[in-house]
Short mmCIF file of C-alpha atoms in Angstrom, two decimals:
data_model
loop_
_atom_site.label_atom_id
_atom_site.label_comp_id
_atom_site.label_asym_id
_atom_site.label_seq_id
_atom_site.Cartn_x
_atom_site.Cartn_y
_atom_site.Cartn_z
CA UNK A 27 -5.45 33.58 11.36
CA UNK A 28 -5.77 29.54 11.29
CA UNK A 29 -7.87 27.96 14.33
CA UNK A 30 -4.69 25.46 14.04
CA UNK A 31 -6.14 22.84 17.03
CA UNK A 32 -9.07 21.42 14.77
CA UNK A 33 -6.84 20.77 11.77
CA UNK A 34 -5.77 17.25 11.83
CA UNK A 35 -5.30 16.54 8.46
CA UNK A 36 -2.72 19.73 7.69
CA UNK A 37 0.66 20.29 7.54
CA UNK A 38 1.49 23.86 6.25
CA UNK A 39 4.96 24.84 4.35
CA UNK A 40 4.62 29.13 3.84
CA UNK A 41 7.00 29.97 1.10
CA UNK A 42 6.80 33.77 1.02
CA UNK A 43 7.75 35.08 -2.46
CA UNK A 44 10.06 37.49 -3.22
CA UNK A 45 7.97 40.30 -5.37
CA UNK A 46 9.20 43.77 -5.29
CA UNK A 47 5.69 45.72 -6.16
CA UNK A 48 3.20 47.97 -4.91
CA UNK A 49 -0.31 46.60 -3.51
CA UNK A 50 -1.98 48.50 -6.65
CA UNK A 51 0.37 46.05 -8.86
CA UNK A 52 -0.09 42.83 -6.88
CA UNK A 53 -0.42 40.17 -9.27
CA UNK A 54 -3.50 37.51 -8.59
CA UNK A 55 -1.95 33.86 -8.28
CA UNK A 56 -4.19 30.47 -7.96
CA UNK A 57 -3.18 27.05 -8.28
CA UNK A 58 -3.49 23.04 -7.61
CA UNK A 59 -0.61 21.54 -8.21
CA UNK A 60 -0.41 17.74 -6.66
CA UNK A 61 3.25 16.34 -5.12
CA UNK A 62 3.41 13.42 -6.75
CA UNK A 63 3.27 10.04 -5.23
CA UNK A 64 2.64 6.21 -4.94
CA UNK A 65 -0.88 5.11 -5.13
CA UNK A 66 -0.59 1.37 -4.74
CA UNK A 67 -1.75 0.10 -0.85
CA UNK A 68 -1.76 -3.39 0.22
CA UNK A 69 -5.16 -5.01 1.56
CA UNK A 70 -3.95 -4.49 5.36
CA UNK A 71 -3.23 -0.63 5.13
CA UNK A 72 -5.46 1.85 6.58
CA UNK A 73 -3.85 5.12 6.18
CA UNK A 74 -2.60 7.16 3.40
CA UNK A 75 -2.14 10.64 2.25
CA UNK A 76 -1.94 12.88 -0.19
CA UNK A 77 0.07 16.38 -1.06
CA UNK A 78 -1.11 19.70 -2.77
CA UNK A 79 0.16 22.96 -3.72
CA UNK A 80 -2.26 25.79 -3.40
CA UNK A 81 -2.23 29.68 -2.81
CA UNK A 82 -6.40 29.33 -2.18
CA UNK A 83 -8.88 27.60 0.29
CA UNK A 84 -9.30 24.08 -0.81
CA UNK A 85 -11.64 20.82 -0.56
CA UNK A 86 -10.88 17.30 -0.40
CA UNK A 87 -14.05 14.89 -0.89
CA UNK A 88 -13.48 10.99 -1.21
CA UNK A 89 -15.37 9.57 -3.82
CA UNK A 90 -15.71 5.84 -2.35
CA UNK A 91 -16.80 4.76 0.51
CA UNK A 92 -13.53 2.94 1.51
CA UNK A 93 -11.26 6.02 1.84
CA UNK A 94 -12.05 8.73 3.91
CA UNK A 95 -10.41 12.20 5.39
CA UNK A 96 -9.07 12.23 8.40
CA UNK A 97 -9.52 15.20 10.11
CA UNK A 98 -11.22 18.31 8.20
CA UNK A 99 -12.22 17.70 4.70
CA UNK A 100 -11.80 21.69 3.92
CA UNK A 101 -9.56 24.71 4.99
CA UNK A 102 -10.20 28.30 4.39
CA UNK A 103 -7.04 29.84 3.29
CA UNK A 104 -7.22 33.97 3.59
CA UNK A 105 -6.06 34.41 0.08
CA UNK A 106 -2.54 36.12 -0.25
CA UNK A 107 -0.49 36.22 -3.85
CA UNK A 108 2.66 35.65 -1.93
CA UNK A 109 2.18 33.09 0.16
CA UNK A 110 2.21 29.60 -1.51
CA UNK A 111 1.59 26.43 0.96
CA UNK A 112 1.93 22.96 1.03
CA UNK A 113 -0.66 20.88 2.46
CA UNK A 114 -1.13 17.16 3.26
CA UNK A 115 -3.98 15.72 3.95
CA UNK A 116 -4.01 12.22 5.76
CA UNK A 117 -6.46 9.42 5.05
CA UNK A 118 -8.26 6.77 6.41
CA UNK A 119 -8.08 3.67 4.35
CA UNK A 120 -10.71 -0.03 5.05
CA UNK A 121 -8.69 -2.88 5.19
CA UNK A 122 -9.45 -4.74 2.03
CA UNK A 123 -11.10 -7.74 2.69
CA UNK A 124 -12.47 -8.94 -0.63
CA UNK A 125 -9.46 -10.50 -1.91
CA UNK A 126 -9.72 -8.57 -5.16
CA UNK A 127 -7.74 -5.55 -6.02
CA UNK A 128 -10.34 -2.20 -5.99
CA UNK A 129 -9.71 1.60 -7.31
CA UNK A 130 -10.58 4.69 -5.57
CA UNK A 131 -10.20 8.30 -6.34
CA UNK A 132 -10.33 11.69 -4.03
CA UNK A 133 -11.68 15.38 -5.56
CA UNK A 134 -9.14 17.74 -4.54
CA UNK A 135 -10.92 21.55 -5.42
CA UNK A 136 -9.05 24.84 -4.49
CA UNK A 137 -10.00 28.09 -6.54
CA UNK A 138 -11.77 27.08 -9.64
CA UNK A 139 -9.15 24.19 -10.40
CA UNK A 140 -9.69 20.45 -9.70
CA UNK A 141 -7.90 17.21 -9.93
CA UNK A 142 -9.02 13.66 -8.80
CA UNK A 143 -5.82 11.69 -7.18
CA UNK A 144 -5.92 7.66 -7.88
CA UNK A 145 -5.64 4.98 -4.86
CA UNK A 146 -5.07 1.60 -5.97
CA UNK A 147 -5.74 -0.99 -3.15
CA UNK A 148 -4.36 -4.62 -3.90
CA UNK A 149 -5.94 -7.71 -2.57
CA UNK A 150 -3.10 -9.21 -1.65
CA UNK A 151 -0.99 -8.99 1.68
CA UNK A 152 3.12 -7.45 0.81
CA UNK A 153 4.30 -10.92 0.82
CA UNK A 154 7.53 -11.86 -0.96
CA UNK A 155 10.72 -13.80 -1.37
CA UNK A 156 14.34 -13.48 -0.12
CA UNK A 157 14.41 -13.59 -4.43
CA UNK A 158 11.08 -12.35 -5.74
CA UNK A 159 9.85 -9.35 -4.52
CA UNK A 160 5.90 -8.22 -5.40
CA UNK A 161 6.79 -4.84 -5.59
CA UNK A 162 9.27 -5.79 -8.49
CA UNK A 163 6.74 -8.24 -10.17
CA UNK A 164 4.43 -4.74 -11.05
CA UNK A 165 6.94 -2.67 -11.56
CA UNK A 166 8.72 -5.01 -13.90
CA UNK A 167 4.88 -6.34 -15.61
CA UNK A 168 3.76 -3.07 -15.67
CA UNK A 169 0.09 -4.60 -14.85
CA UNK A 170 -1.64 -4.85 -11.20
CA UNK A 171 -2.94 -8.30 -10.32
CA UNK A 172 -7.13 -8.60 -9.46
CA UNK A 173 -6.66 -11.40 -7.02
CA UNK A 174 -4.10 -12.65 -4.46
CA UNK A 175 -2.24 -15.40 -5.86
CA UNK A 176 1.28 -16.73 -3.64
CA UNK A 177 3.16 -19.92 -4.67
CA UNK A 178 6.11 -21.25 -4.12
CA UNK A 179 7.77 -23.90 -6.11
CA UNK A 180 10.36 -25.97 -4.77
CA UNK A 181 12.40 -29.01 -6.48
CA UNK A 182 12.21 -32.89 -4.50
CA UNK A 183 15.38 -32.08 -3.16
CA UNK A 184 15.08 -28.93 -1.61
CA UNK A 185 14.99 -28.55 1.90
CA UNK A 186 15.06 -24.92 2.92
CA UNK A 187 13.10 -22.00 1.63
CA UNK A 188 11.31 -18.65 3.32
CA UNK A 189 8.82 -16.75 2.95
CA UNK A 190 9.24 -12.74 3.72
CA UNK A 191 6.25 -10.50 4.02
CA UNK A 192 5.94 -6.66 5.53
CA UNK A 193 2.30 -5.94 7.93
CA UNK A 194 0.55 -3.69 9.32
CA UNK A 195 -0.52 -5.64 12.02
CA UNK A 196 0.06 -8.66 14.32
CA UNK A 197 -0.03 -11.34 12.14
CA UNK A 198 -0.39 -15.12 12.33
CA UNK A 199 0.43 -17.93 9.72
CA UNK A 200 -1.00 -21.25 10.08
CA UNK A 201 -1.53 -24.07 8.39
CA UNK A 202 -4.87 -24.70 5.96
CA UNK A 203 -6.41 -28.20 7.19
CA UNK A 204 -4.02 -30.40 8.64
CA UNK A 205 0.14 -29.90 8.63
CA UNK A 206 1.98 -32.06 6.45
CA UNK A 207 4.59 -34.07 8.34
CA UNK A 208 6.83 -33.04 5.35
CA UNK A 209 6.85 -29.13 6.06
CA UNK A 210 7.47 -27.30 8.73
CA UNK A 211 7.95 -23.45 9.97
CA UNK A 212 10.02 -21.45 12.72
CA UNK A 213 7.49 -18.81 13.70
CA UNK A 214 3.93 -19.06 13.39
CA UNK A 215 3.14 -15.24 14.81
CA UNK A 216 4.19 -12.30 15.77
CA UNK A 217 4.17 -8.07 15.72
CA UNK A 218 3.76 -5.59 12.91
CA UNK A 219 6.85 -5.38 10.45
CA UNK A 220 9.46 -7.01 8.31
CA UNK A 221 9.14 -10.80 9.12
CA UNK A 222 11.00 -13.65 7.48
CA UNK A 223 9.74 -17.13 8.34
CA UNK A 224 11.98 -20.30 7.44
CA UNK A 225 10.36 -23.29 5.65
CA UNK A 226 12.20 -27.03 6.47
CA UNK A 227 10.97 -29.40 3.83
CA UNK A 228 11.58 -33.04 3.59
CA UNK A 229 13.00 -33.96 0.40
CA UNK A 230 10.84 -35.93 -1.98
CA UNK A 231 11.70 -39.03 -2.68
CA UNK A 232 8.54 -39.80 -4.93
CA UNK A 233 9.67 -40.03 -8.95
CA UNK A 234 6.02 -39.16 -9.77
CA UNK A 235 4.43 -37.04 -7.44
CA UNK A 236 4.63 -33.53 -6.09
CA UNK A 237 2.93 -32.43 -2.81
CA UNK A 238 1.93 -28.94 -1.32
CA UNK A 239 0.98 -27.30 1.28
CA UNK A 240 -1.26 -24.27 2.32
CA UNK A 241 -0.78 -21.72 4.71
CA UNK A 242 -3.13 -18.50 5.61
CA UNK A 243 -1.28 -15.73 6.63
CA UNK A 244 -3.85 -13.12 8.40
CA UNK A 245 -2.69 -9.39 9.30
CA UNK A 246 -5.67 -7.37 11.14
CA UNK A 247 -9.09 -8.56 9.44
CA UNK A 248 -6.59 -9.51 6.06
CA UNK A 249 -6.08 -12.93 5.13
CA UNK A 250 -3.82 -14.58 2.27
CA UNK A 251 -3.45 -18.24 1.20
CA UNK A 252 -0.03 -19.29 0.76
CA UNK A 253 0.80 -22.05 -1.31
CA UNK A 254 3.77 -24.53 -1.02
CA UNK A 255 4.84 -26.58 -4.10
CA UNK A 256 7.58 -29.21 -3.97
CA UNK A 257 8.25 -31.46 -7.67
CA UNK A 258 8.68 -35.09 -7.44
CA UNK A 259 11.89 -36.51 -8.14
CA UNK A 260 11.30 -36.96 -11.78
CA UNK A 261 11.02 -33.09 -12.67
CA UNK A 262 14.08 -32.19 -11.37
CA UNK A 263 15.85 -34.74 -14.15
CA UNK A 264 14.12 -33.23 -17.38
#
C-alpha cells in the first residue's frame, strides 16, 4: 500500500476505529489536527519536527529558506474513514548565524484544511547558570530576546562562579583578545552536551574599579560572546 523505503520523514500510528456500519453508511471523515509542541530552537540546532493528525494525503512546504523537509515533502494516503494516523515529519534546520533571533513557519495541507506551524530560532547559544536558567528567563518574561546578550556579574570578593551551557556540537570557549591574569577557566573545549565550566577569579581589591572579561563560546558555525563582570570593592559596601 505505502512504498515505506522512500519515506524518511514518516512515522505512522493506525488507530482503526471501532464503527459498527455497513459500507453504504460509511461516514466521510477529514482532518488536520497538529500535536502540539515547542517551537523555540537555539542558533546551533539543525533539526526539528513537527506532528499531525490526518485521515487524508497531506503536504508539508517550508515557507523560509532556513527550514527545510527532510525526506518527502508529501504522502499519498489511500483514503479510509477508519483509519486515523499520526505522522511526523522531521526537519532540517540552518544553524543561525546572524546573532539575531528569526521566525519561520511550515504549510501543513491535507484534504481541504491547512494550518501554518511557527519555528522560532533564537540567536543565542542555550547558555545558562548553575542559578539562572534562559529557558526560565522566557518563560518567566513571557518575551523572546532579538540578540544574544550573556553577562555575568560578580562582587570584588568573589572568587568562584560557572558558566553551564547545553550544544549541539563540539564546542570551544576562549578568551576575546588577551586573558586577564585575574580570570581563569578549567576546560576550554570539548564534545556535544551538558557542559559546566568553572570560573577562578581573583578578588578585587580596587575600591573604584570593576574589570571584565570576554569569552566566545563557538558550537558548529555558532558563536556567543560571554561577558564577565566583577564590582570593585566599593559596590559591594552600598
Amino acid at each position: 500500500m505505502y512504498n515505506m523505503n522512500k519515506i524518511k520523514t514518516l512515522l505512522i500510528a493506525c488507530s482503526v476505529l471501532s464503527l459498527a456500519c455497513s459500507c453504504a453508511d460509511d461516514p466521510e471523515r477529514h482532518e488536520l489536527c497538529p500535536v502540539e509542541q515547542p517551537f523555540i530552537l537555539y542558533a546551533d540546532q539543525t533539526t526539528d519536527s513537527l506532528c499531525f493528525y490526518s485521515y487524508d494525503s497531506w503536504s508539508v512546504v517550508p515557507q523560509d529558506s532556513w527550514i527545510a523537509v527532510d525526506g518527502d515533502s508529501h504522502f499519498d494516503v489511500q483514503y479510509d474513514y477508519s483509519k486515523r494516523y499520526l505522522f511526523k515529519v522531521f526537519l532540517n534546520i540552518l544553524p543561525n548565524t546572524t546573532g539575531e533571533t528569526r521566525s519561520g513557519t511550515v504549510l501543513v495541507q491535507s484534504y481541504d484544511y491547512s494550518y501554518s506551524s511557527p519555528f522560532v530560532q533564537l540567536g543565542m547559544l542555550h547558555v545558562s547558570h548553575p542559578t539562572y536558567t534562559t529557558d526560565a528567563w522566557l518563560d518567566a518574561y513571557g518575551i523572546i530576546p532579538k540578540t544574544a546578550h550573556f553577562e555575568l556579574v560578580d562582587s570584588a570578593h568573589w572568587t568562584e562562579d560557572s558558566i553551564c551551557f547545553k550544544v549541539e556540537n563540539n564546542w570551544t570557549l576562549e578568551f576575546v583578545g588577551n586573558k586577564p591574569e585575574w580570570i581563569d577557566i578549567d576546560k576550554s573545549t570539548a564534545l556535544p552536551g551538558k557542559h559546566k565550566v568553572n570560573l577562578t577569579l581573583a578578588a578585587n581589591t580596587d575600591k573604584e574599579n570593576g574589570r571584565e572579561a570576554k569569552l566566545k563560546l563557538t558550537s558548529g558555525k555558532v558563536s556567543n560572546e560571554i561577558v564577565v563582570r566583577q564590582l570593585p570593592v566599593k559596590a559591594d559596601k552600598e
